[in-house]
């Protein structure tokens, strides 16, 4: 079973000795002194190590299953999601106006590293929600922010991003999902999206899909695309949940890994949605979410590499094979540990330096 220990010392070194954050002239940074960030990281480490790491392997083996139209997440995910939500881990950098704690995005990024290293599949539910929160915060109307943000901040509702369709991934100008305007100002969306991360699951009472579609009157290609808020469950005027929207899961996609995250085919069959941002300017609005996803995917790469490094190091210290070229190091054993061999040490150092460089670049990008 892989293990994980949050690299609090390395993260602290980066924030305070390399980036010198508390001296930076950036709003909110003056409060980020060593003892404050250490206290946050120590608590995040407990969550990562004690709650998320034990669910990583089980989540991948069990995976997500579509049952009677609803995706069931692996055993333990629901309880862990509640623990993180109640602990305020989902709301660290969200705006206080919507129930967030108002810390800089950098703190969200650093804490996220530990959660992703511990369990990337699990953390994607929260990661996509954070992106949807940011897109609505920046492009939403006052009413949209009041309706959607407080529940996204706590992860009582989660979010998704819907770009990809069966015939178009990179080339989004080809997309076919249509949005027909209705007399009440809403739209009816029809089309199919594939590979939608966290597309459906049983850990939140609603899912707020941000969907790219073409409304009448737009130009050809990406210029004619608009962005819509399409909830799984419609929300009444008083904020309570109403009827199910015409959104359904076609299937859970087959993948090589991260089976604990439900990557879904989503069908929109005249689903009710509302324009987010300007008509025919959907790519701009979606790229608020995409830009965050880009930094998030970079973080996923090195956070998983950190976990791999830690486990490779432990294995190299434990596994006995051959003798050290400079003389026996483990005289009481049948062989020396792998770590005595120069090429093993070189490999480990390469891993470690990649992770430390990538962490530095990502934290710097998040400032
Ligand atoms: C695990 C997972 C989760 C995902 N989650 C989401 C999600 O939440 N929401 C969502 O909308 N999508 C999601 N996707 C889909 C993802 O965004 C697409 O896979 C991606 O956009 C690429 O599209 P494609 O797979 O159709 O590849 P294609 O667009 O068919 O491209 C195939 C290959 O050709 C290359 N290529 C294409 N055009 C060019 C060019 N002009 N020049 C050079 N090379 C080019 C591409 O880089 C790629 O290597 C997810 C995918 C995966 C695997």
Coordinates of C-alpha atoms and ligand atoms in Angstrom, one line a residue:
X1 CA 0.0 0.0 0.0
X2 CA 1.6 3.4 -1.0
X3 CA 2.2 5.8 1.8
X4 CA 2.4 9.6 1.8
X5 CA 3.8 12.2 4.2
X6 CA 3.0 15.9 3.3
X7 CA 6.3 17.7 2.6
X8 CA 5.5 20.6 4.9
X9 CA 9.2 21.5 5.4
X10 CA 9.8 21.8 1.7
X11 CA 6.6 23.8 1.1
X12 CA 7.6 26.2 4.0
X13 CA 11.1 26.6 2.6
X14 CA 9.6 27.5 -0.8
X15 CA 7.1 30.0 0.5
X16 CA 9.3 31.8 3.0
X17 CA 13.0 31.4 1.9
X18 CA 12.5 31.3 -1.9
X19 CA 9.3 33.3 -2.7
X20 CA 9.5 35.3 0.6
X21 CA 5.7 35.7 0.5
X22 CA 5.1 37.7 3.6
X23 CA 7.3 40.4 2.1
X24 CA 5.5 40.5 -1.2
X25 CA 3.3 43.5 -2.0
X26 CA 0.2 41.4 -2.7
X27 CA -3.1 41.8 -0.9
X28 CA -3.4 39.2 1.9
X29 CA 0.2 38.1 1.8
X30 CA 1.3 40.1 4.9
X31 CA -0.7 37.7 7.1
X32 CA 1.1 34.7 5.7
X33 CA 3.9 34.4 8.2
X34 CA 5.8 31.2 8.9
X35 CA 3.8 30.1 11.9
X36 CA 0.4 30.7 10.2
X37 CA 1.3 28.8 7.0
X38 CA 2.9 26.0 9.0
X39 CA -0.3 25.6 11.2
X40 CA -2.4 25.4 8.0
X41 CA -0.1 22.9 6.3
X42 CA 0.2 20.7 9.5
X43 CA -3.6 20.4 9.6
X44 CA -3.9 19.8 5.9
X45 CA -1.2 17.1 6.2
X46 CA -3.4 15.3 8.8
X47 CA -6.3 15.3 6.4
X48 CA -4.2 14.2 3.4
X49 CA -2.4 11.4 5.3
X50 CA -5.2 10.1 7.5
X51 CA -8.4 10.7 5.4
X52 CA -7.4 10.8 1.8
X53 CA -4.4 8.5 1.4
X54 CA -6.2 5.4 2.8
X55 CA -8.9 5.9 0.1
X56 CA -6.6 6.2 -2.8
X57 CA -6.0 2.6 -3.7
X58 CA -9.5 1.5 -2.7
X59 CA -11.0 4.2 -4.9
X60 CA -9.0 3.1 -7.9
X61 CA -9.8 -0.6 -7.5
X62 CA -13.5 -0.1 -6.8
X63 CA -14.0 2.9 -9.2
X64 CA -17.2 4.7 -9.9
X65 CA -20.3 2.8 -11.0
X66 CA -23.4 4.0 -12.8
X67 CA -26.5 2.6 -11.0
X68 CA -30.1 3.6 -12.0
X69 CA -28.9 6.8 -13.6
X70 CA -26.7 7.9 -10.6
X71 CA -23.0 7.5 -10.2
X72 CA -21.9 5.8 -7.0
X73 CA -18.5 6.8 -5.7
X74 CA -16.1 4.3 -4.0
X75 CA -16.6 3.3 -0.4
X76 CA -15.5 6.0 2.0
X77 CA -15.6 8.9 -0.5
X78 CA -18.9 10.4 0.7
X79 CA -17.7 10.5 4.3
X80 CA -14.3 12.0 3.4
X81 CA -16.0 14.6 1.2
X82 CA -18.2 15.7 4.1
X83 CA -15.1 15.8 6.4
X84 CA -13.3 18.1 4.0
X85 CA -16.3 20.3 3.4
X86 CA -17.1 20.7 7.1
X87 CA -13.4 21.4 7.8
X88 CA -13.5 24.4 5.5
X89 CA -10.9 22.9 3.2
X90 CA -13.0 23.6 0.1
X91 CA -13.4 27.3 0.9
X92 CA -9.9 28.5 1.9
X93 CA -9.5 31.1 -0.8
X94 CA -13.1 31.8 -1.7
X95 CA -14.6 35.3 -1.2
X96 CA -15.9 36.0 2.3
X97 CA -19.0 37.5 0.6
X98 CA -20.0 34.0 -0.4
X99 CA -18.9 32.1 2.7
X100 CA -15.2 31.7 1.9
X101 CA -12.2 32.3 4.1
X102 CA -10.6 34.9 1.8
X103 CA -7.0 33.4 1.9
X104 CA -4.8 34.0 -1.1
X105 CA -5.1 31.5 -4.0
X106 CA -1.5 30.4 -3.2
X107 CA -2.7 28.8 0.0
X108 CA -5.4 26.9 -1.8
X109 CA -2.7 25.7 -4.3
X110 CA -0.3 24.6 -1.6
X111 CA -2.9 22.7 0.4
X112 CA -4.2 21.2 -2.8
X113 CA -0.8 19.7 -3.5
X114 CA -1.0 17.6 -0.4
X115 CA -4.6 16.5 -1.2
X116 CA -3.7 15.6 -4.8
X117 CA -0.6 13.7 -3.8
X118 CA -2.8 11.7 -1.3
X119 CA -5.7 11.1 -3.7
X120 CA -5.9 12.8 -7.0
X121 CA -9.2 11.2 -8.1
X122 CA -10.9 12.3 -5.0
X123 CA -9.6 15.8 -5.1
X124 CA -10.8 16.4 -8.7
X125 CA -14.4 16.7 -7.4
X126 CA -13.4 19.7 -5.4
X127 CA -11.0 21.0 -8.1
X128 CA -13.6 21.3 -10.8
X129 CA -16.0 22.9 -8.3
X130 CA -13.3 25.5 -7.5
X131 CA -13.0 26.3 -11.3
X132 CA -16.8 26.7 -11.7
X133 CA -16.9 28.9 -8.6
X134 CA -14.2 31.2 -10.2
X135 CA -15.9 31.4 -13.6
X136 CA -19.2 32.4 -12.0
X137 CA -17.5 34.8 -9.7
X138 CA -15.9 36.6 -12.6
X139 CA -18.6 36.3 -15.3
X140 CA -21.8 35.9 -13.4
X141 CA -24.6 38.4 -12.7
X142 CA -25.2 39.5 -9.1
X143 CA -28.2 37.1 -9.0
X144 CA -26.2 34.2 -10.4
X145 CA -23.4 34.7 -7.8
X146 CA -26.0 34.7 -5.0
X147 CA -27.7 31.6 -6.3
X148 CA -24.7 29.4 -7.1
X149 CA -21.6 30.6 -5.2
X150 CA -22.4 29.9 -1.5
X151 CA -23.2 26.3 -2.2
X152 CA -20.2 25.8 -4.5
X153 CA -17.9 27.3 -1.9
X154 CA -18.9 24.7 0.7
X155 CA -19.1 21.9 -2.0
X156 CA -22.7 21.2 -0.9
X157 CA -23.0 21.5 -4.7
X158 CA -20.2 20.7 -7.0
X159 CA -19.2 21.9 -10.5
X160 CA -18.1 20.6 -13.8
X161 CA -16.8 22.0 -17.1
X162 CA -18.3 20.7 -20.4
X163 CA -16.3 21.4 -23.5
X164 CA -15.5 18.1 -25.2
X165 CA -17.9 16.3 -27.6
X166 CA -17.5 12.9 -29.4
X167 CA -16.3 14.6 -32.6
X168 CA -14.4 17.5 -31.0
X169 CA -11.8 17.9 -28.3
X170 CA -9.0 20.3 -29.2
X171 CA -11.0 21.9 -32.1
X172 CA -14.0 23.3 -30.1
X173 CA -15.2 25.4 -33.1
X174 CA -16.8 22.1 -34.3
X175 CA -19.1 21.7 -31.3
X176 CA -22.7 20.8 -32.0
X177 CA -24.5 21.3 -28.7
X178 CA -27.3 23.8 -29.3
X179 CA -28.8 26.4 -27.0
X180 CA -32.3 27.6 -28.0
X181 CA -33.5 30.9 -26.3
X182 CA -36.7 30.7 -24.3
X183 CA -39.3 33.5 -23.7
X184 CA -38.3 33.7 -20.0
X185 CA -34.6 34.4 -20.8
X186 CA -33.4 30.9 -20.2
X187 CA -32.1 28.5 -22.9
X188 CA -32.8 24.8 -23.7
X189 CA -29.6 22.9 -24.3
X190 CA -29.4 19.8 -26.5
X191 CA -26.3 17.8 -27.2
X192 CA -23.8 15.3 -25.8
X193 CA -20.5 16.0 -23.9
X194 CA -17.9 13.3 -23.2
X195 CA -15.0 12.9 -20.7
X196 CA -16.7 15.2 -18.2
X197 CA -14.8 15.0 -14.9
X198 CA -17.0 14.7 -11.8
X199 CA -19.9 14.7 -14.2
X200 CA -22.1 12.9 -11.7
X201 CA -21.7 11.4 -8.2
X202 CA -23.4 10.9 -4.9
X203 CA -21.5 13.3 -2.7
X204 CA -23.4 16.5 -3.4
X205 CA -27.1 17.4 -3.6
X206 CA -26.7 19.3 -6.9
X207 CA -24.1 19.5 -9.7
X208 CA -23.6 22.8 -11.5
X209 CA -22.5 22.1 -15.1
X210 CA -20.9 24.9 -17.1
X211 CA -21.6 24.0 -20.7
X212 CA -20.3 25.3 -24.0
X213 CA -23.0 25.5 -26.7
X214 CA -24.0 27.4 -29.8
X215 CA -26.9 29.8 -29.6
X216 CA -28.5 31.3 -32.7
X217 CA -26.8 34.3 -34.3
X218 CA -23.2 33.5 -33.5
X219 CA -20.4 33.2 -36.1
X220 CA -18.8 30.1 -37.3
X221 CA -16.2 28.3 -35.2
X222 CA -15.3 29.3 -31.7
X223 CA -16.7 32.8 -32.2
X224 CA -20.3 31.4 -32.1
X225 CA -19.9 29.6 -28.7
X226 CA -21.6 30.7 -25.5
X227 CA -21.3 29.4 -21.9
X228 CA -24.3 28.3 -19.9
X229 CA -25.0 27.3 -16.3
X230 CA -27.0 24.0 -16.4
X231 CA -27.8 22.5 -13.0
X232 CA -28.5 18.8 -12.5
X233 CA -31.4 19.8 -10.3
X234 CA -33.3 23.1 -10.9
X235 CA -33.2 25.6 -8.1
X236 CA -36.4 27.4 -6.9
X237 CA -36.6 31.1 -6.3
X238 CA -36.1 30.6 -2.5
X239 CA -32.9 28.6 -3.2
X240 CA -34.4 25.2 -2.4
X241 CA -33.9 22.3 -4.9
X242 CA -36.7 21.7 -7.4
X243 CA -37.3 19.4 -10.3
X244 CA -34.6 17.3 -12.0
X245 CA -33.3 19.0 -15.1
X246 CA -33.1 17.1 -18.5
X247 CA -29.4 16.2 -17.9
X248 CA -28.4 12.5 -17.6
X249 CA -25.3 10.4 -17.5
X250 CA -24.8 8.2 -20.6
X251 CA -22.0 6.2 -19.1
X252 CA -18.9 6.3 -17.0
X253 CA -15.9 6.5 -19.3
X254 CA -13.2 3.7 -19.2
X255 CA -9.8 5.0 -18.2
X256 CA -6.4 3.6 -17.3
X257 CA -6.4 5.2 -13.9
X258 CA -8.1 7.7 -11.6
X259 CA -11.1 5.4 -11.4
X260 CA -12.3 7.1 -8.3
X261 CA -13.2 10.2 -10.3
X262 CA -16.4 9.8 -12.4
X263 CA -15.5 10.8 -15.9
X264 CA -18.9 10.9 -17.6
X265 CA -20.7 11.0 -20.9
X266 CA -23.3 13.7 -20.3
X267 CA -26.6 14.0 -22.3
X268 CA -28.4 17.3 -22.5
X269 CA -31.9 16.7 -23.8
X270 CA -33.6 20.2 -23.8
X271 CA -32.0 20.9 -20.4
X272 CA -32.7 24.3 -18.9
X273 CA -29.7 26.6 -18.7
X274 CA -28.8 30.3 -18.2
X275 CA -26.2 32.3 -20.1
X276 CA -23.0 32.9 -18.1
X277 CA -21.1 36.0 -19.3
X278 CA -21.8 37.6 -22.8
X279 CA -23.6 35.9 -25.6
X280 CA -21.2 34.4 -28.2
X281 CA -18.2 35.1 -25.9
X282 CA -18.3 31.7 -24.1
X283 CA -14.7 30.8 -24.9
X284 CA -13.5 33.8 -22.9
X285 CA -15.7 32.9 -19.9
X286 CA -14.8 29.2 -20.1
X287 CA -11.1 30.0 -20.2
X288 CA -11.3 31.5 -16.8
X289 CA -12.0 28.0 -15.7
X290 CA -9.6 26.4 -18.1
X291 CA -6.7 28.6 -17.0
X292 CA -7.3 27.4 -13.5
X293 CA -7.5 23.8 -14.7
X294 CA -4.2 24.3 -16.5
X295 CA -2.4 25.2 -13.3
X296 CA -4.4 22.4 -11.5
X297 CA -3.2 19.8 -14.1
X298 CA 0.4 21.0 -13.7
X299 CA 0.0 20.6 -10.0
X300 CA -1.5 17.1 -10.4
X301 CA 1.6 16.1 -12.4
X302 CA 4.2 17.0 -9.8
X303 CA 2.0 16.1 -6.8
X304 CA 1.6 12.6 -8.1
X305 CA 5.4 12.6 -8.8
X306 CA 6.0 13.6 -5.2
X307 CA 4.0 10.6 -3.9
X308 CA 5.9 8.3 -6.4
X309 CA 9.2 9.7 -5.2
X310 CA 8.4 9.1 -1.5
X311 CA 7.4 5.5 -2.2
X312 CA 10.4 4.9 -4.5
X313 CA 12.7 6.2 -1.8
X314 CA 11.1 4.0 0.9
X315 CA 11.4 0.9 -1.4
X316 CA 15.0 1.7 -2.3
X317 CA 15.9 1.8 1.5
X318 CA 14.0 -1.4 2.2
X319 CA 14.7 -3.7 -0.7
X320 CA 18.0 -5.7 -0.5
X321 CA 19.8 -6.4 -3.8
X322 CA 23.5 -6.7 -4.5
X323 CA 26.4 -5.1 -2.7
X324 CA 27.7 -1.5 -2.7
X325 CA 30.6 -1.1 -5.2
X326 CA 32.6 0.7 -2.5
X327 CA 32.2 -2.1 0.1
X328 CA 29.5 -3.9 2.1
X329 CA 27.1 -1.5 3.9
X330 CA 24.7 -4.0 5.4
X331 CA 27.0 -6.7 6.8
X332 CA 24.3 -8.4 8.9
X333 CA 22.0 -8.9 5.9
X334 CA 22.3 -11.0 2.7
X335 CA 22.6 -7.9 0.5
X336 CA 22.7 -4.0 0.7
X337 CA 19.6 -1.9 0.2
X338 CA 19.0 -0.6 -3.4
X339 CA 19.8 2.9 -2.3
X340 CA 23.5 2.2 -2.1
X341 CA 23.7 1.8 -5.9
X342 CA 24.8 5.0 -7.7
X343 CA 22.3 4.7 -10.5
X344 CA 19.4 4.3 -8.1
X345 CA 20.5 7.4 -6.2
X346 CA 20.7 9.3 -9.5
X347 CA 17.2 8.2 -10.4
X348 CA 15.9 9.3 -7.0
X349 CA 17.7 12.6 -7.1
X350 CA 16.3 13.2 -10.6
X351 CA 12.7 12.6 -9.3
X352 CA 13.3 14.9 -6.3
X353 CA 14.7 17.7 -8.3
X354 CA 11.9 17.5 -10.9
X355 CA 9.3 17.7 -8.1
X356 CA 11.0 20.6 -6.3
X357 CA 11.4 22.6 -9.5
X358 CA 7.8 22.0 -10.6
X359 CA 6.5 22.9 -7.1
X360 CA 8.5 26.2 -7.3
X361 CA 7.1 27.0 -10.7
X362 CA 3.5 26.2 -9.7
X363 CA 3.6 28.1 -6.5
X364 CA 5.2 31.1 -8.3
X365 CA 2.4 30.8 -10.9
X366 CA -0.2 30.8 -8.2
X367 CA 1.0 34.1 -6.6
Ligands
LIG1 C1 -9.2 12.0 -17.6 C2 -9.8 13.0 -18.5 C3 -10.6 14.0 -18.0 C4 -11.2 14.9 -18.8 N1 -12.1 15.9 -18.3 C5 -12.7 16.7 -19.1 C6 -13.7 17.6 -18.6 O1 -13.9 17.7 -17.4 N2 -14.3 18.4 -19.5 C7 -14.1 18.4 -20.8 O2 -14.7 19.1 -21.5 N3 -13.2 17.5 -21.3 C8 -12.5 16.7 -20.5 N4 -11.6 15.8 -21.0 C9 -11.3 15.8 -22.5 C10 -10.1 16.6 -22.9 O3 -10.3 17.9 -22.7 C11 -9.8 16.2 -24.4 O4 -9.4 14.9 -24.3 C12 -8.9 17.1 -25.0 O5 -9.5 18.4 -25.2 C13 -8.3 16.5 -26.3 O6 -9.4 16.2 -27.2 P1 -9.4 14.8 -27.9 O7 -9.2 13.7 -26.9 O8 -10.7 14.7 -28.7 O9 -8.2 14.8 -28.9 P2 -8.1 15.4 -30.3 O10 -8.5 16.8 -30.3 O11 -8.7 14.5 -31.3 O12 -6.5 15.4 -30.5 C14 -5.8 14.2 -30.7 C15 -4.3 14.5 -30.6 O13 -3.9 15.5 -31.7 C16 -3.3 16.6 -31.1 N5 -3.7 17.8 -31.9 C17 -5.0 18.2 -32.1 N6 -5.0 19.4 -32.8 C18 -3.7 19.7 -33.0 C19 -3.0 20.8 -33.7 N7 -3.7 21.8 -34.2 N8 -1.7 20.8 -33.7 C20 -1.0 19.8 -33.1 N9 -1.6 18.7 -32.5 C21 -2.9 18.7 -32.4 C22 -3.8 16.7 -29.7 O14 -2.9 17.4 -28.9 C23 -3.9 15.2 -29.3 O15 -2.6 14.7 -28.9 C24 -10.9 14.9 -20.2 C25 -10.1 13.9 -20.7 C26 -9.5 13.0 -19.9 C27 -8.6 12.0 -20.5

